[in-house]
Amino acid sequence: MESNRIPYKQEFDYRFIKPVRHLRNKTQSQLGVLMNVDVSTVGKLERGELKFSPLYESKFKEAMKRLRVSNVELVSIRTMLEMKSKRGYK
C-alpha cells in the first residue's frame, strides 16, 4: 500500500527563499525583517551567492513559521523546483 503522507519535517535549501517570499507576497526587505537579517543578505541567499548555513536556515525556518507556510506548500515548491531543474530552467 502506497502512502501519500507528507513527511513531517520538510527539508529545504536557498532555492526555496524566493518562492516562499512570492507565495506570501513579501519583498526582500519584508522577509529580511522576518528573518532578522539585512535585505542584501536575503538577495545574496536567494541568488546562492551566500552559503545557506545552519544559521540562515534556522532564521528562514523561523520566518516560515511566522508566515505560516505549510508542509503542503513546501512540497508544491519542491515539485516546482524539480520540474524547473528537469526542464533546464533556473
Tab-separated table of C-alpha atoms in Angstrom:
chain	number	residue	atom	x	y	z
A	1	MET	CA	0.000	0.000	0.000
A	2	GLU	CA	1.489	3.307	-1.100
A	3	SER	CA	1.495	6.179	1.354
A	4	ASN	CA	0.608	9.675	0.196
A	5	ARG	CA	1.561	11.181	3.515
A	6	ILE	CA	3.689	14.289	3.589
A	7	PRO	CA	6.865	13.988	5.670
A	8	TYR	CA	6.591	15.896	8.937
A	9	LYS	CA	9.925	17.640	8.564
A	10	GLN	CA	10.363	19.145	5.132
A	11	GLU	CA	13.913	19.827	4.041
A	12	PHE	CA	14.645	22.963	2.077
A	13	ASP	CA	17.565	24.992	0.752
A	14	TYR	CA	18.243	28.500	-0.526
A	15	ARG	CA	16.153	27.870	-3.666
A	16	PHE	CA	13.018	27.917	-1.502
A	17	ILE	CA	13.510	31.515	-0.311
A	18	LYS	CA	12.187	33.310	-3.397
A	19	PRO	CA	9.148	31.030	-3.967
A	20	VAL	CA	8.167	31.286	-0.277
A	21	ARG	CA	8.578	35.062	-0.430
A	22	HIS	CA	6.417	35.278	-3.560
A	23	LEU	CA	3.869	32.875	-2.067
A	24	ARG	CA	3.288	35.330	0.780
A	25	ASN	CA	3.644	38.423	-1.429
A	26	LYS	CA	6.632	39.764	0.538
A	27	THR	CA	9.540	41.907	-0.609
A	28	GLN	CA	13.135	41.017	0.175
A	29	SER	CA	13.083	43.808	2.720
A	30	GLN	CA	9.977	42.420	4.468
A	31	LEU	CA	11.458	38.911	4.525
A	32	GLY	CA	14.699	40.360	5.889
A	33	VAL	CA	12.758	41.788	8.842
A	34	LEU	CA	11.077	38.410	9.443
A	35	MET	CA	14.445	36.623	9.249
A	36	ASN	CA	16.187	39.343	11.268
A	37	VAL	CA	18.828	39.842	8.553
A	38	ASP	CA	19.747	42.669	6.181
A	39	VAL	CA	17.889	42.979	2.859
A	40	SER	CA	21.167	42.466	0.945
A	41	THR	CA	21.624	39.160	2.800
A	42	VAL	CA	18.214	37.968	1.588
A	43	GLY	CA	19.175	38.820	-2.005
A	44	LYS	CA	22.523	37.040	-1.748
A	45	LEU	CA	20.884	33.969	-0.212
A	46	GLU	CA	18.239	33.880	-2.972
A	47	ARG	CA	20.904	34.022	-5.676
A	48	GLY	CA	23.090	31.433	-3.964
A	49	GLU	CA	25.922	33.965	-3.533
A	50	LEU	CA	25.959	33.394	0.230
A	51	LYS	CA	26.245	29.968	1.846
A	52	PHE	CA	22.892	28.793	3.265
A	53	SER	CA	24.480	27.970	6.611
A	54	PRO	CA	22.632	26.420	9.578
A	55	LEU	CA	22.275	29.958	11.000
A	56	TYR	CA	20.463	31.258	7.907
A	57	GLU	CA	18.489	28.027	7.655
A	58	SER	CA	17.173	28.499	11.204
A	59	LYS	CA	16.342	32.170	10.512
A	60	PHE	CA	14.468	31.181	7.335
A	61	LYS	CA	12.641	28.405	9.188
A	62	GLU	CA	11.555	30.937	11.845
A	63	ALA	CA	10.339	33.324	9.134
A	64	MET	CA	8.342	30.489	7.508
A	65	LYS	CA	6.679	29.795	10.871
A	66	ARG	CA	5.727	33.468	11.165
A	67	LEU	CA	4.362	33.383	7.611
A	68	ARG	CA	2.540	30.117	8.386
A	69	VAL	CA	3.972	28.257	5.397
A	70	SER	CA	2.550	24.729	5.472
A	71	ASN	CA	4.252	21.448	4.624
A	72	VAL	CA	1.876	21.089	1.671
A	73	GLU	CA	3.126	24.419	0.307
A	74	LEU	CA	6.745	23.307	0.771
A	75	VAL	CA	6.025	20.086	-1.124
A	76	SER	CA	4.497	22.040	-4.010
A	77	ILE	CA	7.529	24.367	-4.099
A	78	ARG	CA	9.840	21.328	-4.126
A	79	THR	CA	7.849	19.839	-7.034
A	80	MET	CA	8.052	23.125	-8.950
A	81	LEU	CA	11.830	23.360	-8.379
A	82	GLU	CA	12.318	19.754	-9.521
A	83	MET	CA	10.294	20.385	-12.677
A	84	LYS	CA	12.276	23.556	-13.445
A	85	SER	CA	15.516	21.652	-12.921
A	86	LYS	CA	14.448	18.850	-15.287
A	87	ARG	CA	13.491	21.399	-17.939
A	88	GLY	CA	16.709	23.330	-17.542
A	89	TYR	CA	15.216	26.481	-16.000
A	90	LYS	CA	16.853	28.393	-13.181
